[in-house]
């Protein structure tokens, strides 16, 4: 036991990169863990207050608005991490300012466009997903969240690259407390679905506006107050950047259609009660993701720095160690749910939600694989290979959607869960393998160049 402890202490002292990743992750993890407790309790309160059918209603509304926003998003957080991170590593301040300016302009324009588009398509969501046109006003109210997140992805990318993880953690924590407080009051005073929707909306507004304000202050401090005057035309690889942004948008859109719009697919094929049960399973399985999600934001900049600096041994070591850490947590959580999941659902959410247990266990397989190899996509993005995730995700998405039209109407939410898990296993497995092959190929190429 002492030998193991000594090895861990030695690893902590010697691996500066892992230590920095874990320290930055620790800030977000602490916030995420506390937030996880709030989210778990508030999901129980909402489920008990509204029941499966009304829970399904607000789930569809929130998912619909979020997906419309993401549909037009160019994932500027990834764009900023890739190109702003590169410029800062090279200490090229004018280019860094130009990258942020371009990113903010693109994201701001697409957010306004998405808000207008939402009002055009919201009647379709009310009619074909909720199957009640009277719910239209709920879609329109929650649409305010799109404008509140005008340039939030750009802002969060800036905060990640500049190591402002403590600030991000604090914002997330305050937002969780704010939302939890409002939902608790709604539960005490027996509010309705509209009350709960307002609680989530206010939390979304806070989480969208705060990073923008903090990023502006941080940029003024790091780049100087004139950073926004940098001309976008000075960027040397605008064509490459545009290709990267479009590819990440398309791959993100495909991911959205497959995994992030699950409540909408269930609503389309089945009904709001089925959505409520599926949402319950997703709420629990999302707890699996909470401790690992911060790793995505903290490792991406470090992976990018290692790729830019061509430190292949350091990169492979980082990937191995964070994979082991995520695997330990994932296996532990899966075992707990396998033995106690049905009892936990019945005790907390109520007996009406127990049918969600098989869905939970099916989802656990796919989400577990995705959790362990969480770096599968960002590794390729660090090499600038945004097209590979696009092709892989597109192929897996087409397969899932085609199969859904046959299996889900016949076998219900269990079939939808199985298709989603299968999609994760296929796409994550391929992307992780291709990413590791790319690292080996780059390392071999550099070695041959040095030898020559």
Short mmCIF file of C-alpha atoms in Angstrom, two decimals:
data_model
loop_
_atom_site.label_atom_id
_atom_site.label_comp_id
_atom_site.label_asym_id
_atom_site.label_seq_id
_atom_site.Cartn_x
_atom_site.Cartn_y
_atom_site.Cartn_z
CA UNK A 1 0.00 0.00 0.00
CA UNK A 2 2.84 2.37 0.92
CA UNK A 3 4.57 1.44 -2.35
CA UNK A 4 1.47 2.43 -4.34
CA UNK A 5 1.20 5.69 -2.44
CA UNK A 6 4.87 6.41 -3.12
CA UNK A 7 4.37 5.79 -6.85
CA UNK A 8 1.40 8.18 -6.93
CA UNK A 9 3.38 10.87 -5.07
CA UNK A 10 6.33 10.43 -7.44
CA UNK A 11 4.03 10.65 -10.45
CA UNK A 12 2.45 13.81 -9.04
CA UNK A 13 5.86 15.46 -8.53
CA UNK A 14 7.39 14.45 -11.87
CA UNK A 15 4.50 14.81 -14.33
CA UNK A 16 4.03 18.58 -14.48
CA UNK A 17 1.57 18.37 -17.37
CA UNK A 18 -0.73 15.88 -15.63
CA UNK A 19 -0.50 17.92 -12.44
CA UNK A 20 -1.58 21.08 -14.27
CA UNK A 21 -4.45 19.24 -15.96
CA UNK A 22 -5.61 17.75 -12.65
CA UNK A 23 -5.31 21.08 -10.84
CA UNK A 24 -7.36 22.86 -13.49
CA UNK A 25 -9.78 19.95 -13.60
CA UNK A 26 -9.97 20.08 -9.81
CA UNK A 27 -11.41 23.58 -9.90
CA UNK A 28 -14.09 22.50 -12.35
CA UNK A 29 -14.53 19.12 -10.66
CA UNK A 30 -15.24 20.66 -7.26
CA UNK A 31 -17.78 22.96 -8.84
CA UNK A 32 -19.20 20.11 -10.96
CA UNK A 33 -19.48 17.78 -7.97
CA UNK A 34 -21.42 20.32 -5.95
CA UNK A 35 -23.47 21.15 -9.03
CA UNK A 36 -24.07 17.43 -9.56
CA UNK A 37 -25.66 17.20 -6.13
CA UNK A 38 -27.89 20.18 -6.86
CA UNK A 39 -28.83 18.80 -10.29
CA UNK A 40 -29.60 15.35 -8.87
CA UNK A 41 -31.87 16.75 -6.17
CA UNK A 42 -33.58 19.27 -8.44
CA UNK A 43 -34.26 16.59 -11.08
CA UNK A 44 -35.97 14.55 -8.37
CA UNK A 45 -38.02 17.57 -7.27
CA UNK A 46 -39.04 18.37 -10.84
CA UNK A 47 -39.98 14.75 -11.58
CA UNK A 48 -42.09 14.46 -8.42
CA UNK A 49 -43.70 17.86 -8.99
CA UNK A 50 -44.59 17.43 -12.65
CA UNK A 51 -44.81 13.69 -13.30
CA UNK A 52 -43.52 11.91 -16.40
CA UNK A 53 -45.82 13.61 -18.93
CA UNK A 54 -45.20 17.25 -17.93
CA UNK A 55 -41.51 16.49 -17.42
CA UNK A 56 -41.47 15.22 -20.99
CA UNK A 57 -43.13 18.45 -22.14
CA UNK A 58 -40.50 20.84 -20.73
CA UNK A 59 -37.73 18.45 -21.74
CA UNK A 60 -38.84 18.66 -25.37
CA UNK A 61 -39.12 22.46 -25.20
CA UNK A 62 -35.63 22.94 -23.74
CA UNK A 63 -34.04 20.37 -26.05
CA UNK A 64 -35.72 21.89 -29.11
CA UNK A 65 -34.49 25.42 -28.36
CA UNK A 66 -31.00 24.22 -27.45
CA UNK A 67 -30.74 22.16 -30.62
CA UNK A 68 -31.86 25.04 -32.84
CA UNK A 69 -29.14 27.17 -31.26
CA UNK A 70 -26.53 24.43 -31.68
CA UNK A 71 -27.63 23.82 -35.27
CA UNK A 72 -26.19 27.17 -36.31
CA UNK A 73 -23.29 27.13 -33.89
CA UNK A 74 -19.81 26.84 -35.37
CA UNK A 75 -18.50 25.43 -32.05
CA UNK A 76 -16.41 28.54 -31.63
CA UNK A 77 -15.07 27.28 -28.30
CA UNK A 78 -13.15 24.61 -30.21
CA UNK A 79 -12.12 27.15 -32.84
CA UNK A 80 -10.78 29.49 -30.14
CA UNK A 81 -8.95 26.69 -28.33
CA UNK A 82 -7.27 25.60 -31.58
CA UNK A 83 -6.27 28.97 -33.06
CA UNK A 84 -6.25 31.39 -30.13
CA UNK A 85 -4.34 28.76 -28.14
CA UNK A 86 -1.82 28.42 -30.98
CA UNK A 87 -1.37 32.20 -31.24
CA UNK A 88 -0.87 32.56 -27.48
CA UNK A 89 1.64 29.67 -27.44
CA UNK A 90 3.58 31.47 -30.18
CA UNK A 91 3.13 34.81 -28.31
CA UNK A 92 1.55 36.38 -31.40
CA UNK A 93 -0.76 38.93 -29.74
CA UNK A 94 -2.13 40.58 -32.94
CA UNK A 95 -3.16 37.19 -34.33
CA UNK A 96 -4.68 36.22 -30.97
CA UNK A 97 -6.84 39.36 -30.98
CA UNK A 98 -7.88 38.79 -34.60
CA UNK A 99 -8.94 35.21 -33.84
CA UNK A 100 -11.19 36.32 -30.97
CA UNK A 101 -12.67 39.15 -33.03
CA UNK A 102 -13.50 36.80 -35.90
CA UNK A 103 -14.92 34.18 -33.55
CA UNK A 104 -17.15 36.65 -31.68
CA UNK A 105 -18.51 38.19 -34.89
CA UNK A 106 -19.37 34.81 -36.39
CA UNK A 107 -20.96 33.47 -33.22
CA UNK A 108 -22.93 36.68 -32.58
CA UNK A 109 -24.36 36.70 -36.10
CA UNK A 110 -25.32 33.02 -36.03
CA UNK A 111 -26.96 33.40 -32.60
CA UNK A 112 -29.21 36.20 -33.84
CA UNK A 113 -30.03 34.15 -36.93
CA UNK A 114 -30.82 31.10 -34.77
CA UNK A 115 -33.20 33.16 -32.62
CA UNK A 116 -35.14 34.26 -35.70
CA UNK A 117 -35.15 30.73 -37.10
CA UNK A 118 -36.55 29.38 -33.82
CA UNK A 119 -39.69 31.49 -34.18
CA UNK A 120 -40.22 30.05 -37.66
CA UNK A 121 -39.89 26.39 -36.69
CA UNK A 122 -41.32 26.47 -33.14
CA UNK A 123 -44.87 25.71 -34.41
CA UNK A 124 -43.52 22.47 -35.91
CA UNK A 125 -42.03 21.48 -32.56
CA UNK A 126 -45.31 22.15 -30.78
CA UNK A 127 -47.34 20.25 -33.38
CA UNK A 128 -45.18 17.20 -34.10
CA UNK A 129 -43.11 16.70 -30.95
CA UNK A 130 -45.31 17.86 -28.07
CA UNK A 131 -48.35 17.19 -30.25
CA UNK A 132 -50.13 20.22 -28.74
CA UNK A 133 -50.02 23.58 -30.56
CA UNK A 134 -50.98 25.33 -27.30
CA UNK A 135 -47.43 24.69 -26.08
CA UNK A 136 -45.99 27.07 -28.71
CA UNK A 137 -45.51 29.95 -26.26
CA UNK A 138 -43.21 27.77 -24.14
CA UNK A 139 -40.80 27.40 -27.07
CA UNK A 140 -40.86 31.15 -27.66
CA UNK A 141 -40.20 32.03 -24.01
CA UNK A 142 -37.26 29.65 -23.67
CA UNK A 143 -35.84 31.01 -26.92
CA UNK A 144 -34.56 34.02 -24.96
CA UNK A 145 -31.72 31.71 -23.87
CA UNK A 146 -30.27 31.89 -27.40
CA UNK A 147 -29.74 35.65 -27.19
CA UNK A 148 -28.32 35.35 -23.66
CA UNK A 149 -25.64 33.04 -25.06
CA UNK A 150 -24.73 35.43 -27.87
CA UNK A 151 -20.93 34.83 -27.80
CA UNK A 152 -20.64 32.44 -24.85
CA UNK A 153 -18.74 29.71 -26.71
CA UNK A 154 -16.04 32.19 -27.73
CA UNK A 155 -15.86 33.50 -24.16
CA UNK A 156 -15.51 30.02 -22.65
CA UNK A 157 -12.78 29.18 -25.17
CA UNK A 158 -10.86 32.29 -24.10
CA UNK A 159 -11.18 31.39 -20.42
CA UNK A 160 -9.96 27.83 -21.07
CA UNK A 161 -6.89 28.88 -23.06
CA UNK A 162 -5.97 31.53 -20.48
CA UNK A 163 -6.39 29.03 -17.61
CA UNK A 164 -9.30 30.83 -15.95
CA UNK A 165 -10.76 27.54 -14.76
CA UNK A 166 -11.41 28.82 -11.24
CA UNK A 167 -13.62 31.55 -12.66
CA UNK A 168 -15.50 29.09 -14.87
CA UNK A 169 -16.01 26.80 -11.89
CA UNK A 170 -17.37 29.67 -9.80
CA UNK A 171 -19.82 30.73 -12.52
CA UNK A 172 -21.07 27.16 -12.89
CA UNK A 173 -21.47 26.78 -9.14
CA UNK A 174 -23.42 30.02 -8.72
CA UNK A 175 -25.67 29.09 -11.65
CA UNK A 176 -26.38 25.69 -10.09
CA UNK A 177 -27.27 27.26 -6.74
CA UNK A 178 -29.49 29.85 -8.45
CA UNK A 179 -31.40 27.26 -10.48
CA UNK A 180 -31.67 24.86 -7.54
CA UNK A 181 -33.08 27.60 -5.30
CA UNK A 182 -35.77 28.56 -7.80
CA UNK A 183 -36.78 24.95 -8.44
CA UNK A 184 -36.92 24.21 -4.71
CA UNK A 185 -39.22 27.19 -4.20
CA UNK A 186 -41.36 26.00 -7.11
CA UNK A 187 -41.61 22.57 -5.47
CA UNK A 188 -42.54 24.04 -2.08
CA UNK A 189 -45.22 26.31 -3.54
CA UNK A 190 -46.42 23.68 -6.04
CA UNK A 191 -45.51 25.51 -9.23
CA UNK A 192 -46.35 24.27 -12.71
CA UNK A 193 -44.36 23.43 -15.85
CA UNK A 194 -44.10 27.12 -16.80
CA UNK A 195 -42.57 27.98 -13.42
CA UNK A 196 -39.94 25.26 -13.84
CA UNK A 197 -39.20 26.45 -17.37
CA UNK A 198 -38.57 30.00 -16.09
CA UNK A 199 -36.21 28.64 -13.44
CA UNK A 200 -34.13 26.84 -16.06
CA UNK A 201 -34.23 29.89 -18.36
CA UNK A 202 -32.91 32.28 -15.70
CA UNK A 203 -30.09 29.82 -14.99
CA UNK A 204 -29.28 29.68 -18.73
CA UNK A 205 -29.18 33.47 -18.95
CA UNK A 206 -26.75 33.69 -16.03
CA UNK A 207 -24.54 30.94 -17.46
CA UNK A 208 -24.49 32.67 -20.83
CA UNK A 209 -23.84 36.29 -19.86
CA UNK A 210 -21.24 35.86 -17.08
CA UNK A 211 -18.48 34.19 -19.17
CA UNK A 212 -18.81 36.94 -21.78
CA UNK A 213 -18.28 39.70 -19.22
CA UNK A 214 -15.36 37.89 -17.58
CA UNK A 215 -13.72 37.11 -20.95
CA UNK A 216 -13.83 40.79 -21.97
CA UNK A 217 -12.10 41.84 -18.74
CA UNK A 218 -9.53 39.03 -19.10
CA UNK A 219 -8.73 39.87 -22.73
CA UNK A 220 -8.24 43.54 -21.87
CA UNK A 221 -5.79 42.48 -19.19
CA UNK A 222 -3.88 39.86 -21.23
CA UNK A 223 -3.89 41.40 -24.72
CA UNK A 224 -4.38 45.09 -23.97
CA UNK A 225 -7.51 47.18 -24.43
CA UNK A 226 -6.92 47.57 -28.17
CA UNK A 227 -7.08 43.83 -28.94
CA UNK A 228 -10.43 44.19 -30.68
CA UNK A 229 -8.88 46.57 -33.23
CA UNK A 230 -6.82 43.73 -34.74
CA UNK A 231 -7.72 43.24 -38.39
CA UNK A 232 -9.05 39.80 -39.28
CA UNK A 233 -7.24 40.05 -42.62
CA UNK A 234 -3.84 39.66 -40.88
CA UNK A 235 -4.60 36.01 -40.13
CA UNK A 236 -2.40 33.87 -42.39
CA UNK A 237 -4.70 30.88 -42.80
CA UNK A 238 -8.26 32.19 -43.09
CA UNK A 239 -9.16 29.41 -45.55
CA UNK A 240 -7.89 26.74 -43.15
CA UNK A 241 -9.75 28.38 -40.25
CA UNK A 242 -12.98 28.55 -42.25
CA UNK A 243 -12.64 24.87 -43.17
CA UNK A 244 -12.03 24.00 -39.50
CA UNK A 245 -15.05 26.03 -38.33
CA UNK A 246 -17.37 24.57 -40.97
CA UNK A 247 -16.18 21.01 -40.30
CA UNK A 248 -16.64 21.34 -36.53
CA UNK A 249 -20.08 22.84 -37.13
CA UNK A 250 -21.14 19.98 -39.36
CA UNK A 251 -19.73 17.28 -37.08
CA UNK A 252 -21.31 19.02 -34.09
CA UNK A 253 -24.63 19.18 -35.93
CA UNK A 254 -24.46 15.47 -36.67
CA UNK A 255 -23.68 14.77 -33.01
CA UNK A 256 -26.63 16.98 -32.11
CA UNK A 257 -29.00 15.02 -34.36
CA UNK A 258 -27.83 11.72 -32.90
CA UNK A 259 -27.16 12.16 -29.18
CA UNK A 260 -28.17 15.64 -28.03
CA UNK A 261 -31.67 15.53 -29.50
CA UNK A 262 -32.70 12.22 -27.96
CA UNK A 263 -35.82 13.66 -26.23
CA UNK A 264 -36.97 15.04 -29.59
CA UNK A 265 -36.60 11.68 -31.34
CA UNK A 266 -38.47 9.92 -28.53
CA UNK A 267 -41.19 12.58 -28.68
CA UNK A 268 -41.46 12.17 -32.44
CA UNK A 269 -41.72 8.37 -32.38
CA UNK A 270 -43.60 7.94 -29.07
CA UNK A 271 -45.17 10.44 -26.60
CA UNK A 272 -44.34 12.90 -23.79
CA UNK A 273 -44.61 10.20 -21.11
CA UNK A 274 -41.94 8.16 -22.89
CA UNK A 275 -39.84 11.33 -23.09
CA UNK A 276 -40.21 11.79 -19.33
CA UNK A 277 -38.97 8.25 -18.62
CA UNK A 278 -36.10 8.61 -21.09
CA UNK A 279 -35.19 11.98 -19.58
CA UNK A 280 -35.05 10.32 -16.16
CA UNK A 281 -32.55 7.73 -17.42
CA UNK A 282 -30.48 10.43 -19.11
CA UNK A 283 -30.48 12.55 -15.94
CA UNK A 284 -28.95 9.68 -13.99
CA UNK A 285 -26.45 8.63 -16.64
CA UNK A 286 -25.37 12.26 -17.00
CA UNK A 287 -24.11 12.05 -13.42
CA UNK A 288 -21.55 9.61 -14.83
CA UNK A 289 -20.28 12.38 -17.09
CA UNK A 290 -20.05 15.16 -14.48
CA UNK A 291 -16.60 14.34 -13.00
CA UNK A 292 -15.11 13.64 -16.45
CA UNK A 293 -16.60 16.54 -18.42
CA UNK A 294 -14.11 19.04 -16.92
CA UNK A 295 -11.29 16.90 -18.35
CA UNK A 296 -12.47 17.75 -21.87
CA UNK A 297 -12.02 21.47 -21.31
CA UNK A 298 -8.72 21.15 -19.44
CA UNK A 299 -7.00 18.52 -21.61
CA UNK A 300 -7.89 20.07 -24.99
CA UNK A 301 -5.57 23.10 -24.55
CA UNK A 302 -2.80 20.83 -23.22
CA UNK A 303 -3.21 18.38 -26.10
CA UNK A 304 -3.07 21.30 -28.55
CA UNK A 305 0.11 22.66 -26.92
CA UNK A 306 1.75 19.22 -27.08
CA UNK A 307 0.85 18.84 -30.76
CA UNK A 308 2.10 22.34 -31.65
CA UNK A 309 5.35 21.69 -29.73
CA UNK A 310 5.61 18.14 -31.18
CA UNK A 311 6.02 16.60 -27.71
CA UNK A 312 4.67 13.17 -28.65
CA UNK A 313 5.88 11.21 -25.63
CA UNK A 314 4.31 13.77 -23.32
CA UNK A 315 1.06 13.62 -25.30
CA UNK A 316 0.80 9.82 -25.22
CA UNK A 317 1.57 9.78 -21.51
CA UNK A 318 -1.15 12.36 -20.83
CA UNK A 319 -3.75 10.43 -22.86
CA UNK A 320 -2.94 7.16 -21.08
CA UNK A 321 -3.17 8.61 -17.60
CA UNK A 322 -6.40 10.57 -18.06
CA UNK A 323 -7.95 7.49 -19.72
CA UNK A 324 -7.11 5.34 -16.69
CA UNK A 325 -8.58 7.95 -14.34
CA UNK A 326 -11.83 8.18 -16.33
CA UNK A 327 -12.07 4.37 -16.63
CA UNK A 328 -11.83 3.86 -12.85
CA UNK A 329 -14.70 6.29 -12.21
CA UNK A 330 -16.83 4.93 -15.06
CA UNK A 331 -16.56 1.30 -13.97
CA UNK A 332 -17.32 2.20 -10.34
CA UNK A 333 -20.43 4.20 -11.29
CA UNK A 334 -21.67 1.47 -13.66
CA UNK A 335 -21.38 -1.20 -10.94
CA UNK A 336 -23.28 0.93 -8.43
CA UNK A 337 -26.10 1.49 -10.93
CA UNK A 338 -26.18 -2.19 -11.92
CA UNK A 339 -26.75 -3.32 -8.33
CA UNK A 340 -28.72 -0.42 -6.86
CA UNK A 341 -30.09 1.55 -9.84
CA UNK A 342 -33.66 0.25 -9.75
CA UNK A 343 -33.92 0.81 -6.01
CA UNK A 344 -32.46 4.34 -6.31
CA UNK A 345 -34.96 5.30 -9.04
CA UNK A 346 -37.94 3.99 -7.09
CA UNK A 347 -36.86 5.62 -3.84
CA UNK A 348 -35.99 9.04 -5.26
CA UNK A 349 -38.09 9.65 -8.35
CA UNK A 350 -41.03 7.42 -7.46
CA UNK A 351 -42.33 4.06 -8.64
CA UNK A 352 -43.71 5.65 -11.79
CA UNK A 353 -40.15 6.10 -13.08
CA UNK A 354 -38.87 2.55 -12.37
CA UNK A 355 -39.50 1.50 -16.03
CA UNK A 356 -36.58 3.81 -16.88
CA UNK A 357 -34.09 1.38 -15.26
CA UNK A 358 -33.51 -0.86 -18.33
CA UNK A 359 -32.99 2.29 -20.41
CA UNK A 360 -30.44 3.51 -17.87
CA UNK A 361 -28.38 0.33 -18.03
CA UNK A 362 -28.41 0.23 -21.83
CA UNK A 363 -27.29 3.86 -22.00
CA UNK A 364 -24.58 3.17 -19.44
CA UNK A 365 -22.70 1.02 -21.97
CA UNK A 366 -22.40 3.66 -24.68
CA UNK A 367 -21.92 6.61 -22.35
CA UNK A 368 -19.28 4.60 -20.49
CA UNK A 369 -17.20 4.11 -23.64
CA UNK A 370 -17.60 7.79 -24.51
CA UNK A 371 -16.61 8.75 -20.98
CA UNK A 372 -13.44 6.67 -20.91
CA UNK A 373 -12.19 7.89 -24.31
CA UNK A 374 -13.50 11.43 -23.87
CA UNK A 375 -10.52 12.83 -25.84
CA UNK A 376 -11.42 10.94 -29.03
CA UNK A 377 -12.56 14.01 -30.98
CA UNK A 378 -10.43 16.75 -29.45
CA UNK A 379 -7.23 14.83 -30.21
CA UNK A 380 -7.99 15.00 -33.93
CA UNK A 381 -9.09 18.64 -33.67
CA UNK A 382 -5.69 19.46 -32.14
CA UNK A 383 -4.11 18.20 -35.36
CA UNK A 384 -6.53 20.37 -37.35
CA UNK A 385 -8.25 17.25 -38.71
CA UNK A 386 -11.85 18.37 -38.16
CA UNK A 387 -12.99 16.53 -41.29
CA UNK A 388 -12.34 13.06 -39.85
CA UNK A 389 -14.83 13.38 -36.95
CA UNK A 390 -17.27 14.81 -39.49
CA UNK A 391 -17.13 11.73 -41.74
CA UNK A 392 -17.20 9.21 -38.89
CA UNK A 393 -20.05 10.90 -37.03
CA UNK A 394 -22.02 11.31 -40.25
CA UNK A 395 -21.78 7.63 -41.14
CA UNK A 396 -22.73 6.48 -37.64
CA UNK A 397 -25.59 9.02 -37.51
CA UNK A 398 -27.14 7.89 -40.78
CA UNK A 399 -27.06 4.28 -39.58
CA UNK A 400 -28.69 5.15 -36.23
CA UNK A 401 -31.44 7.30 -37.73
CA UNK A 402 -32.38 4.70 -40.37
CA UNK A 403 -32.57 1.94 -37.76
CA UNK A 404 -34.59 4.18 -35.42
CA UNK A 405 -37.50 4.43 -37.87
CA UNK A 406 -37.86 0.65 -37.76
CA UNK A 407 -36.99 -0.30 -34.18
CA UNK A 408 -38.18 2.57 -31.94
CA UNK A 409 -41.90 2.54 -32.88
CA UNK A 410 -41.88 -1.24 -32.31
CA UNK A 411 -39.68 -1.62 -29.22
CA UNK A 412 -39.95 1.79 -27.55
CA UNK A 413 -37.38 3.66 -25.49
CA UNK A 414 -35.19 0.59 -24.92
CA UNK A 415 -34.53 0.47 -28.66
CA UNK A 416 -33.66 4.18 -28.76
CA UNK A 417 -31.22 3.68 -25.88
CA UNK A 418 -29.61 0.69 -27.62
CA UNK A 419 -29.18 2.63 -30.85
CA UNK A 420 -27.58 5.56 -29.04
CA UNK A 421 -25.17 3.29 -27.16
CA UNK A 422 -24.27 1.51 -30.38
CA UNK A 423 -23.62 4.84 -32.04
CA UNK A 424 -21.23 5.88 -29.26
CA UNK A 425 -19.34 2.58 -29.35
CA UNK A 426 -18.89 2.74 -33.12
CA UNK A 427 -17.99 6.43 -33.51
CA UNK A 428 -15.86 6.82 -30.37
CA UNK A 429 -13.97 3.61 -31.10
CA UNK A 430 -13.08 4.67 -34.64
CA UNK A 431 -12.11 8.25 -33.68
CA UNK A 432 -9.94 7.12 -30.76
CA UNK A 433 -8.13 4.59 -32.97
CA UNK A 434 -7.56 7.11 -35.78
CA UNK A 435 -6.35 9.73 -33.29
CA UNK A 436 -3.76 7.40 -31.76
CA UNK A 437 -2.63 6.32 -35.24
CA UNK A 438 -2.17 10.01 -36.14
CA UNK A 439 0.03 10.54 -33.08
CA UNK A 440 2.20 7.54 -33.97
CA UNK A 441 2.46 8.64 -37.60
CA UNK A 442 3.46 12.20 -36.63
CA UNK A 443 6.05 10.91 -34.16
CA UNK A 444 7.53 8.57 -36.78
CA UNK A 445 7.65 11.35 -39.38
CA UNK A 446 9.50 13.67 -36.99
CA UNK A 447 11.98 10.93 -36.08
CA UNK A 448 12.72 10.23 -39.75
CA UNK A 449 13.20 13.96 -40.41
CA UNK A 450 15.68 14.25 -37.53
CA UNK A 451 17.56 11.14 -38.70
CA UNK A 452 17.75 12.44 -42.26
#
